[in-house]
Coordinates of C-alpha atoms in Angstrom, one line a residue:
Chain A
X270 CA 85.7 62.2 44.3
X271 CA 87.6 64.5 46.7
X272 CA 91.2 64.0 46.7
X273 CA 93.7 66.5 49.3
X274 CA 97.3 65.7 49.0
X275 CA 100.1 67.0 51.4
X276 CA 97.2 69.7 52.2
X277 CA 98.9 72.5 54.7
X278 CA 98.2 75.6 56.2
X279 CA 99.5 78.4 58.7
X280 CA 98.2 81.2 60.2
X281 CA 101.2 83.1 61.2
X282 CA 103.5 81.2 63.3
X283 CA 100.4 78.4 63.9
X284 CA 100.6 75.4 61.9
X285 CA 97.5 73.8 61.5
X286 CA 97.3 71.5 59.1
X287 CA 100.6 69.6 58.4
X288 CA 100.6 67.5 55.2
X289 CA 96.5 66.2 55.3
X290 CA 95.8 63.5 52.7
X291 CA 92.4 62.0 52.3
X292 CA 90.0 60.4 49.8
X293 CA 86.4 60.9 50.1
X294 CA 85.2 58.8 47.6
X295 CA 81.6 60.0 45.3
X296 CA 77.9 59.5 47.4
X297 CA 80.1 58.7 50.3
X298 CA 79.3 60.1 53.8
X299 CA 82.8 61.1 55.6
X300 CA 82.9 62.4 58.8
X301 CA 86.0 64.2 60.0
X302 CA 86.4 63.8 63.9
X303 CA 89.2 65.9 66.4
X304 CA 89.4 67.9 68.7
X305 CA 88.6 71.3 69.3
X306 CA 91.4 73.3 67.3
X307 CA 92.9 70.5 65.2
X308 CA 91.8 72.3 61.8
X309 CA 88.6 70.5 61.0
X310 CA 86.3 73.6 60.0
X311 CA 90.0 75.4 58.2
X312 CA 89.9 72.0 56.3
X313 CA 86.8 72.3 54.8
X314 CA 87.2 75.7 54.1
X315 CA 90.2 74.7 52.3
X316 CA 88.1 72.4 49.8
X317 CA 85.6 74.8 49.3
X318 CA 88.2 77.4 48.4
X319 CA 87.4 80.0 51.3
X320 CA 90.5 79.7 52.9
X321 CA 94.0 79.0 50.5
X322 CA 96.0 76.1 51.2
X323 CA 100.0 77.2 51.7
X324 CA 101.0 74.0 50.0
X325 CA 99.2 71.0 48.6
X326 CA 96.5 70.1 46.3
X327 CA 92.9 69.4 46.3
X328 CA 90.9 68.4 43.5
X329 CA 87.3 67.6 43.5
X330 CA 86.5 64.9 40.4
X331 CA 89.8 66.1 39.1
X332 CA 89.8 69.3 38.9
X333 CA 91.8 71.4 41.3
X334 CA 89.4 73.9 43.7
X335 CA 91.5 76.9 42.5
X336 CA 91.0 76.6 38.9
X337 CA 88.4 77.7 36.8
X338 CA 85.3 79.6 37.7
X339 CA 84.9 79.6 41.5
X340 CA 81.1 80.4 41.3
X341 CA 80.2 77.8 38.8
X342 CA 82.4 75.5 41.3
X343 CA 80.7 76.4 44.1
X344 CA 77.2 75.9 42.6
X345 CA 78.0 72.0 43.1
X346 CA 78.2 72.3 47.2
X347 CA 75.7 72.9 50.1
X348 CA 76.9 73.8 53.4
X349 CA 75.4 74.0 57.1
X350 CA 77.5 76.0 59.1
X351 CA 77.8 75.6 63.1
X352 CA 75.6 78.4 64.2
X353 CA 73.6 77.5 60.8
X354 CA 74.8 81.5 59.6
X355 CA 71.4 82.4 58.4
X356 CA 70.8 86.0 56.9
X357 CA 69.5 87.9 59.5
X358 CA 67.4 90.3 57.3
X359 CA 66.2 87.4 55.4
X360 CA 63.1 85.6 56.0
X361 CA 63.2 81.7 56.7
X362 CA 62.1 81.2 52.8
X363 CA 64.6 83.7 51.6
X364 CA 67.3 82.3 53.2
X365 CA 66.4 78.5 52.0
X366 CA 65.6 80.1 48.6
X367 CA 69.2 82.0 48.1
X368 CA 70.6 80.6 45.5
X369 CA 67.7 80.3 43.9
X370 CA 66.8 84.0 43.5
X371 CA 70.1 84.9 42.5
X372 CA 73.0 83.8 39.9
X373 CA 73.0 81.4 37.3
X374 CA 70.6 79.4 39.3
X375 CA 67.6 82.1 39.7
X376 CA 64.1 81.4 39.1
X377 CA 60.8 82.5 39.7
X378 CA 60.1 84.0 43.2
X379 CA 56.9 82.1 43.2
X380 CA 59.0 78.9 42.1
X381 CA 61.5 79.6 44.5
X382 CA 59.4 80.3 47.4
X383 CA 57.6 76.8 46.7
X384 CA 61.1 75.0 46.3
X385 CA 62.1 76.5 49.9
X386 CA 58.4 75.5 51.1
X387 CA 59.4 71.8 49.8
X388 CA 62.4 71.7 51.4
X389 CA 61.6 73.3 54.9
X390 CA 59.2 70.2 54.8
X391 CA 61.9 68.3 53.8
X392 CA 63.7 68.9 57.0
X393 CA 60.6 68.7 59.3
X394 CA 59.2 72.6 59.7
X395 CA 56.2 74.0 58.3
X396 CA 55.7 76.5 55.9
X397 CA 54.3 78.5 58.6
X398 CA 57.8 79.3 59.5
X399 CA 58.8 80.5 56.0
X400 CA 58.0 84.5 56.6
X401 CA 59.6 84.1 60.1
X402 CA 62.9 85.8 60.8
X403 CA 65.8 83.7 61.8
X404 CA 65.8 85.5 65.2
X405 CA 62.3 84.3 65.8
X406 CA 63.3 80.7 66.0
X407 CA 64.9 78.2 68.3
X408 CA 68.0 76.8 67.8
X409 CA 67.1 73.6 66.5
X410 CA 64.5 75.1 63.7
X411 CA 67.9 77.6 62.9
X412 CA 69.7 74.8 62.6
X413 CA 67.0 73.1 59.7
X414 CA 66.6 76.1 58.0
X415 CA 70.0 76.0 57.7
X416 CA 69.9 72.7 56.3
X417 CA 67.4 73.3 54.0
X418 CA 69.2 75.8 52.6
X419 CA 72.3 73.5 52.1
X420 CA 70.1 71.2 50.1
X421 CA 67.9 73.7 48.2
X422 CA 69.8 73.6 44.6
X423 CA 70.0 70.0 45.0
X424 CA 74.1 70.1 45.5
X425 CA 76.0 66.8 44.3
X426 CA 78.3 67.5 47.8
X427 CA 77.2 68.6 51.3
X428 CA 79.2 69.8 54.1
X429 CA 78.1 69.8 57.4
X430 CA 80.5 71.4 60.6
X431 CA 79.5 70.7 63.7
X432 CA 75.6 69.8 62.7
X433 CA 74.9 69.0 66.2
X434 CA 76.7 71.5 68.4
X435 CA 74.6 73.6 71.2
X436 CA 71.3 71.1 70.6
X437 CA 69.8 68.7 73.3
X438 CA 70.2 65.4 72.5
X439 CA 66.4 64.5 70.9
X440 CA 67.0 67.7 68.4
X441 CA 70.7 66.6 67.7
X442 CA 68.9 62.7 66.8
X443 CA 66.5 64.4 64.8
X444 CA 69.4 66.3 63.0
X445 CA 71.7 63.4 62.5
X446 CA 68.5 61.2 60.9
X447 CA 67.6 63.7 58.9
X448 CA 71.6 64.2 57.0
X449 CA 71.6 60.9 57.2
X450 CA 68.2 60.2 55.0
X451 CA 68.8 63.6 53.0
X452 CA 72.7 62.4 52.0
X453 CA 71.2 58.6 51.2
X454 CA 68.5 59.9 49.6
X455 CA 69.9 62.9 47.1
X456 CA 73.2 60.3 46.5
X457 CA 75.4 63.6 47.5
X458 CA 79.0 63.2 48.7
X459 CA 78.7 64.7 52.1
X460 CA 81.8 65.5 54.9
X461 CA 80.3 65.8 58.0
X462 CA 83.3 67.3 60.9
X463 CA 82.4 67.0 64.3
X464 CA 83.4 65.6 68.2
X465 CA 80.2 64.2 68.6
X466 CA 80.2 60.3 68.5
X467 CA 76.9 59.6 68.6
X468 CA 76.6 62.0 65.3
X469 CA 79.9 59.7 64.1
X470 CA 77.8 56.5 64.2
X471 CA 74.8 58.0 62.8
X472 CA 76.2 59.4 60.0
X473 CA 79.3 58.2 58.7
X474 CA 80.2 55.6 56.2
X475 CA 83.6 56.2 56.7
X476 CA 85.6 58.1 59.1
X477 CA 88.9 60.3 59.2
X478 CA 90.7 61.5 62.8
X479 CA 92.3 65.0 62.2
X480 CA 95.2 65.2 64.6
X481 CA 98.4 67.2 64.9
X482 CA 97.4 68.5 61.8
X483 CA 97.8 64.8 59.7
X484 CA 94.7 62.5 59.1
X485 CA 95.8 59.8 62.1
X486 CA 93.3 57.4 60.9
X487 CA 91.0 56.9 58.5
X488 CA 88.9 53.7 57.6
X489 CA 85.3 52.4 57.3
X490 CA 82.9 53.3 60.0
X491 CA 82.3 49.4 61.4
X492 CA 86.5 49.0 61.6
X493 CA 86.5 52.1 64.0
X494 CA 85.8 50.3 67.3
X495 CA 88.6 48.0 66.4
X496 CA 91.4 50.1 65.2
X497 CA 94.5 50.0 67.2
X498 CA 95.4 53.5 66.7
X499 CA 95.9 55.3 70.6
X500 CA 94.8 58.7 69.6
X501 CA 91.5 57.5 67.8
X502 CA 90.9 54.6 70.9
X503 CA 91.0 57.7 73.4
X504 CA 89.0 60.2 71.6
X505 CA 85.7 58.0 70.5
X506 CA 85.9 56.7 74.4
X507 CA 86.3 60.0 75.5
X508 CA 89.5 59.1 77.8
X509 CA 91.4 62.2 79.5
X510 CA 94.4 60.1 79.6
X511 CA 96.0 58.9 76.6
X512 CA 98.2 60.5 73.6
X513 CA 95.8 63.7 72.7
X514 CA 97.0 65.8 75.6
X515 CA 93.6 67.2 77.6
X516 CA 94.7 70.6 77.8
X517 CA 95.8 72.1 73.9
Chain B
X14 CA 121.2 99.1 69.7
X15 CA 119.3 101.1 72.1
X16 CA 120.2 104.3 70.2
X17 CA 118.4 102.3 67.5
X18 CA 115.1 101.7 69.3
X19 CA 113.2 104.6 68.5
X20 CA 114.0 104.7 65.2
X21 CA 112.9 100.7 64.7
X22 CA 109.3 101.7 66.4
X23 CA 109.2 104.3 64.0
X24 CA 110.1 102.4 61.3
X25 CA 107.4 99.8 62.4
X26 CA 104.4 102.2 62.7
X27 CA 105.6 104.0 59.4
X28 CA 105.7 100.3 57.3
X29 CA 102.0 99.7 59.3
X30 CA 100.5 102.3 58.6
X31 CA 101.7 102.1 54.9
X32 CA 100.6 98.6 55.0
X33 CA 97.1 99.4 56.0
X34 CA 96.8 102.3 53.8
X35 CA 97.5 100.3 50.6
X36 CA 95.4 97.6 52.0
X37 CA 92.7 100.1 52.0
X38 CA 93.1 101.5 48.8
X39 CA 93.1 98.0 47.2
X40 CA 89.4 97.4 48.9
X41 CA 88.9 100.9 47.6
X42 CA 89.7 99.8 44.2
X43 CA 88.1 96.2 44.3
X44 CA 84.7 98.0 45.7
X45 CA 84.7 100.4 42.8
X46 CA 85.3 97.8 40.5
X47 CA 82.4 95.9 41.6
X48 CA 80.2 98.9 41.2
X49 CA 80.6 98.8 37.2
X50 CA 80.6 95.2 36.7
X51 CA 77.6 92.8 37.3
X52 CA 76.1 91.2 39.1
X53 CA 74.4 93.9 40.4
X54 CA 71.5 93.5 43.4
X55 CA 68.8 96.4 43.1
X56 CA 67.1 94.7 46.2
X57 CA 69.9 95.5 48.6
X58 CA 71.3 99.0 46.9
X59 CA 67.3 99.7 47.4
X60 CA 67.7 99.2 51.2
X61 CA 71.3 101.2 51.4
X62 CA 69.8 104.2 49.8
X63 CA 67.0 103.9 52.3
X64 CA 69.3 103.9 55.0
X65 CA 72.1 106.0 54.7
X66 CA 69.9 108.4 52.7
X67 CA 66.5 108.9 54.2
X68 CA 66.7 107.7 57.2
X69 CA 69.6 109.9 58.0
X70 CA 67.7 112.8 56.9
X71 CA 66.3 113.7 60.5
X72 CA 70.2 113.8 62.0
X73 CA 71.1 115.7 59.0
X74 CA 68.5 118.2 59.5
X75 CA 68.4 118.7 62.8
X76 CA 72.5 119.2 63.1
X77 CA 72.3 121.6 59.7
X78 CA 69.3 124.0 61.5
X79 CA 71.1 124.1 64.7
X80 CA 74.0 124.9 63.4
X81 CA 73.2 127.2 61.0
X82 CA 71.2 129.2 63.8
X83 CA 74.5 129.6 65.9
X84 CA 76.4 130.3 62.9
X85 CA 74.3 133.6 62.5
X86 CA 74.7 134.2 66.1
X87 CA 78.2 134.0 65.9
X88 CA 79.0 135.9 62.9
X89 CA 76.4 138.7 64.3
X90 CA 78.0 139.0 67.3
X91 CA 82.1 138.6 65.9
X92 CA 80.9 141.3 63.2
X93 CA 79.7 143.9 65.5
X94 CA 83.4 144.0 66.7
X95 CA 83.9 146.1 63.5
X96 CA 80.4 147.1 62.5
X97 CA 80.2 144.2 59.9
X98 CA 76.4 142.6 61.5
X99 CA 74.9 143.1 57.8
X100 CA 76.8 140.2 56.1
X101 CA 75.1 137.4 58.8
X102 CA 73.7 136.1 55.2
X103 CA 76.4 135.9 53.2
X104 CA 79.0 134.3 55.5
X105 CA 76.0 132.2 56.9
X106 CA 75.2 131.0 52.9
X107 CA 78.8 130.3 52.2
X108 CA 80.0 128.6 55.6
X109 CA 77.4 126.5 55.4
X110 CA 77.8 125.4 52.0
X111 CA 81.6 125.2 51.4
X112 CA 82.7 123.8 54.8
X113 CA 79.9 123.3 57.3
X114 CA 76.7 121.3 55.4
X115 CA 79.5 119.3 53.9
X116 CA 81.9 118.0 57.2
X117 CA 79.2 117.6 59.3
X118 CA 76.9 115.8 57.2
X119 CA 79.9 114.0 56.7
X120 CA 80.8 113.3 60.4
X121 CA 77.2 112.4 61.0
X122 CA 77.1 110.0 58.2
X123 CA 80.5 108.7 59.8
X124 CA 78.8 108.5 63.5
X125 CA 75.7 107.0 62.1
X126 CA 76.0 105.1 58.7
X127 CA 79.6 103.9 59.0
X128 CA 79.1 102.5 62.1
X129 CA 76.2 100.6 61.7
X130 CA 77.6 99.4 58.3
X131 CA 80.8 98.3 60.2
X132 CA 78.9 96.3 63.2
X133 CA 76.4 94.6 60.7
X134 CA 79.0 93.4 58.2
X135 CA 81.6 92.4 61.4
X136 CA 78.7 90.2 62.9
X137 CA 77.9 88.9 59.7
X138 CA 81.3 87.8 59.9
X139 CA 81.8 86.4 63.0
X140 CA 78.7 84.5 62.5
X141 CA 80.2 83.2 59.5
X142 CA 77.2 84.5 57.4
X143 CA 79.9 85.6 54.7
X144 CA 81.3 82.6 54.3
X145 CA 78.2 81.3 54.2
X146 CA 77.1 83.9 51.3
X147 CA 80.6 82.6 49.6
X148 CA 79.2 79.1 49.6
X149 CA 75.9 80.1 47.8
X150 CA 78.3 81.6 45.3
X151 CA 77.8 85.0 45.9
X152 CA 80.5 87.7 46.3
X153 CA 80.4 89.9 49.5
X154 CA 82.0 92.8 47.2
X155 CA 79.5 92.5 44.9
X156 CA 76.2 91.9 47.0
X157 CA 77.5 93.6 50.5
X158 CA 79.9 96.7 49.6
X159 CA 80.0 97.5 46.1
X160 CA 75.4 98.3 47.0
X161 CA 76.6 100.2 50.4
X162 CA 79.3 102.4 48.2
X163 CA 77.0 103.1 45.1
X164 CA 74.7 104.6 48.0
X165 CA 76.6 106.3 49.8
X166 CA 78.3 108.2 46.9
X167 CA 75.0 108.8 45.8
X168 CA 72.8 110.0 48.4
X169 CA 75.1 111.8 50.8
X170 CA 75.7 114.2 48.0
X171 CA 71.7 114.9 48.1
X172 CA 71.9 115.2 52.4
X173 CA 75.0 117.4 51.3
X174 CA 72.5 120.0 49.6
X175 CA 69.5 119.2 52.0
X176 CA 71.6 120.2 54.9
X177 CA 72.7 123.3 53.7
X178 CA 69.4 124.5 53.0
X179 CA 68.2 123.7 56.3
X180 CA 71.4 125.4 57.6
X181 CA 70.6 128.7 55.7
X182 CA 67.3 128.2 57.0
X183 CA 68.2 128.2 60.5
X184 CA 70.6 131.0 59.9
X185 CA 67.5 133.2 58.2
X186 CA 65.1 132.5 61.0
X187 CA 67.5 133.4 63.7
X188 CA 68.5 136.8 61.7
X189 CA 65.0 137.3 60.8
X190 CA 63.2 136.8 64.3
X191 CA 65.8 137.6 66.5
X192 CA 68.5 139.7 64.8
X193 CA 65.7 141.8 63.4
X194 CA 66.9 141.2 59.7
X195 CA 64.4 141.8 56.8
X196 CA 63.3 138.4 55.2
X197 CA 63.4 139.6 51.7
X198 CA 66.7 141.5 52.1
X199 CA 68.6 138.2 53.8
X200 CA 67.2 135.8 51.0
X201 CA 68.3 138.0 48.2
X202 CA 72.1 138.7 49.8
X203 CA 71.7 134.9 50.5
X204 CA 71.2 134.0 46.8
X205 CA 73.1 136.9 45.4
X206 CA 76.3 135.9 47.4
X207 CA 76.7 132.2 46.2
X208 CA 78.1 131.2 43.1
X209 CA 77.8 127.9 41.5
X210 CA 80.9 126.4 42.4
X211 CA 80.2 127.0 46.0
X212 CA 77.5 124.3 45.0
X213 CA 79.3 121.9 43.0
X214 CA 82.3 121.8 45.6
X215 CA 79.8 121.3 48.6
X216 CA 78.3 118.0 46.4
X217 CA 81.7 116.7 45.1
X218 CA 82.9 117.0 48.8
X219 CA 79.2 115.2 49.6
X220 CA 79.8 112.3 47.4
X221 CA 83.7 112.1 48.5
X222 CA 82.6 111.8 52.4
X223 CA 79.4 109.6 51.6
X224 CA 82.1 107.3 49.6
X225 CA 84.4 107.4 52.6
X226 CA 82.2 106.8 55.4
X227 CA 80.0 103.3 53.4
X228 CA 84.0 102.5 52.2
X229 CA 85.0 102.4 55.8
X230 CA 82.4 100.5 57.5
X231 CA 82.6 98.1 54.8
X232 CA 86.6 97.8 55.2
X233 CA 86.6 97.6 58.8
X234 CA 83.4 95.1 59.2
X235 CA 84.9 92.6 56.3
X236 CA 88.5 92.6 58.2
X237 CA 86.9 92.5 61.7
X238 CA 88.8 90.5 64.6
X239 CA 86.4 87.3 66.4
X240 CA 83.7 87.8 69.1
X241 CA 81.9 90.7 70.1
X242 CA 84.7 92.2 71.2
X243 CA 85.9 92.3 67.7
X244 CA 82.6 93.6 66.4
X245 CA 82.9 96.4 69.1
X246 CA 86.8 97.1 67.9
X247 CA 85.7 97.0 63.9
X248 CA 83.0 99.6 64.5
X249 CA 85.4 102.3 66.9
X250 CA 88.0 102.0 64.3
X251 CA 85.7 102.6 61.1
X252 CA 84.2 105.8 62.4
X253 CA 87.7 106.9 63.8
X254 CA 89.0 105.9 60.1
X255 CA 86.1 107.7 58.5
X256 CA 85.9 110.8 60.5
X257 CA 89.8 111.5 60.1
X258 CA 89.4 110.5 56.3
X259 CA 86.8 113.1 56.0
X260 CA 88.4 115.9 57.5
X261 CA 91.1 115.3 55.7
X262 CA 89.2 115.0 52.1
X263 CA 88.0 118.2 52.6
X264 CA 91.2 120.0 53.5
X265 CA 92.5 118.4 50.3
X266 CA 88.8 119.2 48.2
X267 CA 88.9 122.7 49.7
X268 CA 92.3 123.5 48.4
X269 CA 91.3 122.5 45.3
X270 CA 88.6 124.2 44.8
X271 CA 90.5 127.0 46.5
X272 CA 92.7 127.0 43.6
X273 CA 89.9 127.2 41.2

């Protein structure tokens, strides 16, 4: 389980996250939804120790994120970044195969190359791709390689931020289908932040509304539609008027 | 509290500038510290010696021959003021490699190595591909700087000695075809006039600069501000940072070695 209590953080006179507590609970699929700037992405970087909390406590099984060896920690979570951040001067296969070539986790290059193989297949792309360059593909197949990569070393917990961002709406299905079969199928814990509802319903067992820098809501996926909370009413309909002000 | 003013912006830009300083010296420190202790990644200190080293070997040699050329010209036409033209080869041998191989290999590595290390590490950045190398559990001091540093400190040194020779060179060809020395005569005044700690000073101050210049790009592309923009303003400052550091390194190497 994931566990933030009273998480916040500043950067300089900003305060952007004010006292987040949340529970994502083991094999769970959580997505995180608010607007731009509310502190989604700076959350996650929180948990995963990239970014240090000013006050407050996260603990993943237990075990608070800052103690212990980071690496081995680390080892446990996959992540697919918004613009996917491939390695430029990697090949496709290379960059699926990181972790695998590296660290306490290296293996064969012959293994490796046929684990990132496995996995780019996984996700839908040929091995024809694997001695491509990131640059040489659209942003759809960056956007699989990318998740390929976060599922390589088989991770027990997956993060996603903004999965679909910047993809037409047939790629961003095939995106959402494929976390969704790839989280049900490896059992993984997986937080998923983004604005896109259609992702939401796709995705998410349970669902958590970043606001003002405090979860506003957070419940089961099927209560969503009926919660009475303003903020969360205006956001999944996409209302301009309401409590979140349009212009932050 | 007007009277006040100038001292407070002074006061400011002193406690910045300190604050900077020992912010660089810690990366200094953490980046050399990475160097000795594993893991280490042969793949990627393989491509940095490639890059800063032979592939900056063309610049380097093409700014040491020219040089050294209008060095003889110079010193040619300065010493025939007071009938001092013979000792083109010595002064040649010895500005070459005490002052000039060293700073301008230097300021070239600066203009070409710092600044690409700068703009590749500050777009890695904003693309978030080093948090993304976090994630996978790899350091960036360890598998982007401490590789970049190693290789700079060990192959600028090697430029350091390539581009004096080719300075000398240029110096001897202009003295020899145009100057109307005698080949044998320059090499031997050439050779005769240089002592071995000419040599060692112009490599310590070749693995001091090649530190300095891979240190700064690495410094200003890991602390780099968002967007292109950011990019743009990591890379100026690096090579501003690098080229001062430099020039100051060797007015501080040179004294040493002056002392000697």
């Amino acid at each position: 389980m994931i566990r933030l209590d009273g998480v916040h953080k500043s950067f300089a006179a900003r305060q952007v996250l004010r006292g987040v507590d949340l529970d994502v609970a083991q094999g769970s699929s959580m997505v995180i939804i608010g607007g731009s700037g509310t502190g989604k992405s700076v959350l996650l970087k929180c948990i995963l120790g990239l970014v240090e909390p000013d006050a407050g406590r996260i603990t993943v099984d237990g075990r608070d994120v800052h103690d212990g060896d980071h690496d081995a920690f680390l080892a446990r979570f996959g992540m697919l970044f918004q613009g996917a951040a491939l390695f430029d001067s990697l090949p496709v296969w290379q960059n699926v195969a990181f972790r695998l070539l590296r660290g306490r986790l290296k293996r064969p290059k012959a293994d490796a190359r046929a684990i990132a193989i496995d996995k780019l297949r996984r996700v839908g792309l040929s091995a024809d791709v694997a001695d491509a360059f990131p640059a040489e593909l659209s942003g759809g197949m960056q956007k699989r390689v990318g998740l390929a990569r976060a599922i390589a070393a088989d991770p027990a917990i997956i993060f996603f931020d903004e999965p679909t961002t910047g993809l037409d709406p047939i790629m961003a299905g095939v995106i959402n289908d494929l976390i969704r079969e790839i989280v049900t199928e490896m059992g993984a814990t997986a937080i998923t932040i983004t604005h896109d509802m259609t992702s939401v319903r796709a995705i998410a067992d349970s669902v958590a509304m970043l606001h003002e820098g405090t979860i506003k809501w957070t419940g089961p996926i099927d209560r969503m539609d009926a919660a009475p909370d303003p903020c969360l009413q205006q956001f999944i309909h996409g209302r301009a008027s309401g409590p979140i002000a349009a212009l932050r | 509290m007007r009277a006040a003013l100038p001292l407070a912006l002074i006061g400011r830009a002193v406690l910045r500038g300190l604050g900077s300083a020992g912010r660089v010296a810690i990366f200094a420190g953490s980046a050399l510290a990475h160097i000795l202790r594993p893991p280490l990644y042969p793949r990627e200190f393989a491509i940095a010696l490639l890059n800063i080293g032979w592939l900056s070997l063309p610049v380097v040699g093409l700014t040491a021959i020219f040089t050294g050329a209008a060095l003889a010209l110079q010193i040619y036409s300065g010493g025939a003021r007071f009938s001092a033209e013979a000792v083109v080869p010595q002064i040649v041998a010895i500005g070459m490699v005490r002052e000039l191989g060293p700073v301008l290999v230097g300021l070239m590595i600066a203009a070409r190595v710092t600044s690409s290390i700068a703009a590749e590490i500050a777009t890695m950045k904003v693309t978030e591909q080093i948090d993304a190398l976090v994630t996978l559990s790899t350091r960036p001091m360890s598998y982007l700087v401490a590789p970049r540093v190693l290789a700079g400190l060990l192959t600028v040194p090697l430029l350091v000695a390539c581009g004096d020779v080719i300075g000398i060179l240029g110096g001897y060809l202009v003295a020899t075809k145009s100057l109307g020395f005698n080949a044998a005569a320059y090499l031997v005044n050439t050779l005769d006039f240089l002592e071995p700690l000419d040599i060692v000073s112009s490599l310590v101050k070749g693995a001091a600069f090649g530190g300095i210049a891979a240190l700064m790009g690495c410094y200003f592309g890991m602390h780099s501000g968002r967007g292109a923009q950011g990019v743009g303003r990591a890379t100026k400052a690096s090579v501003e940072a690098a080229a001062v550091l430099i020039l100051a390194a060797n007015f501080v190497l040179t004294g040493v070695f002056f002392s000697l």
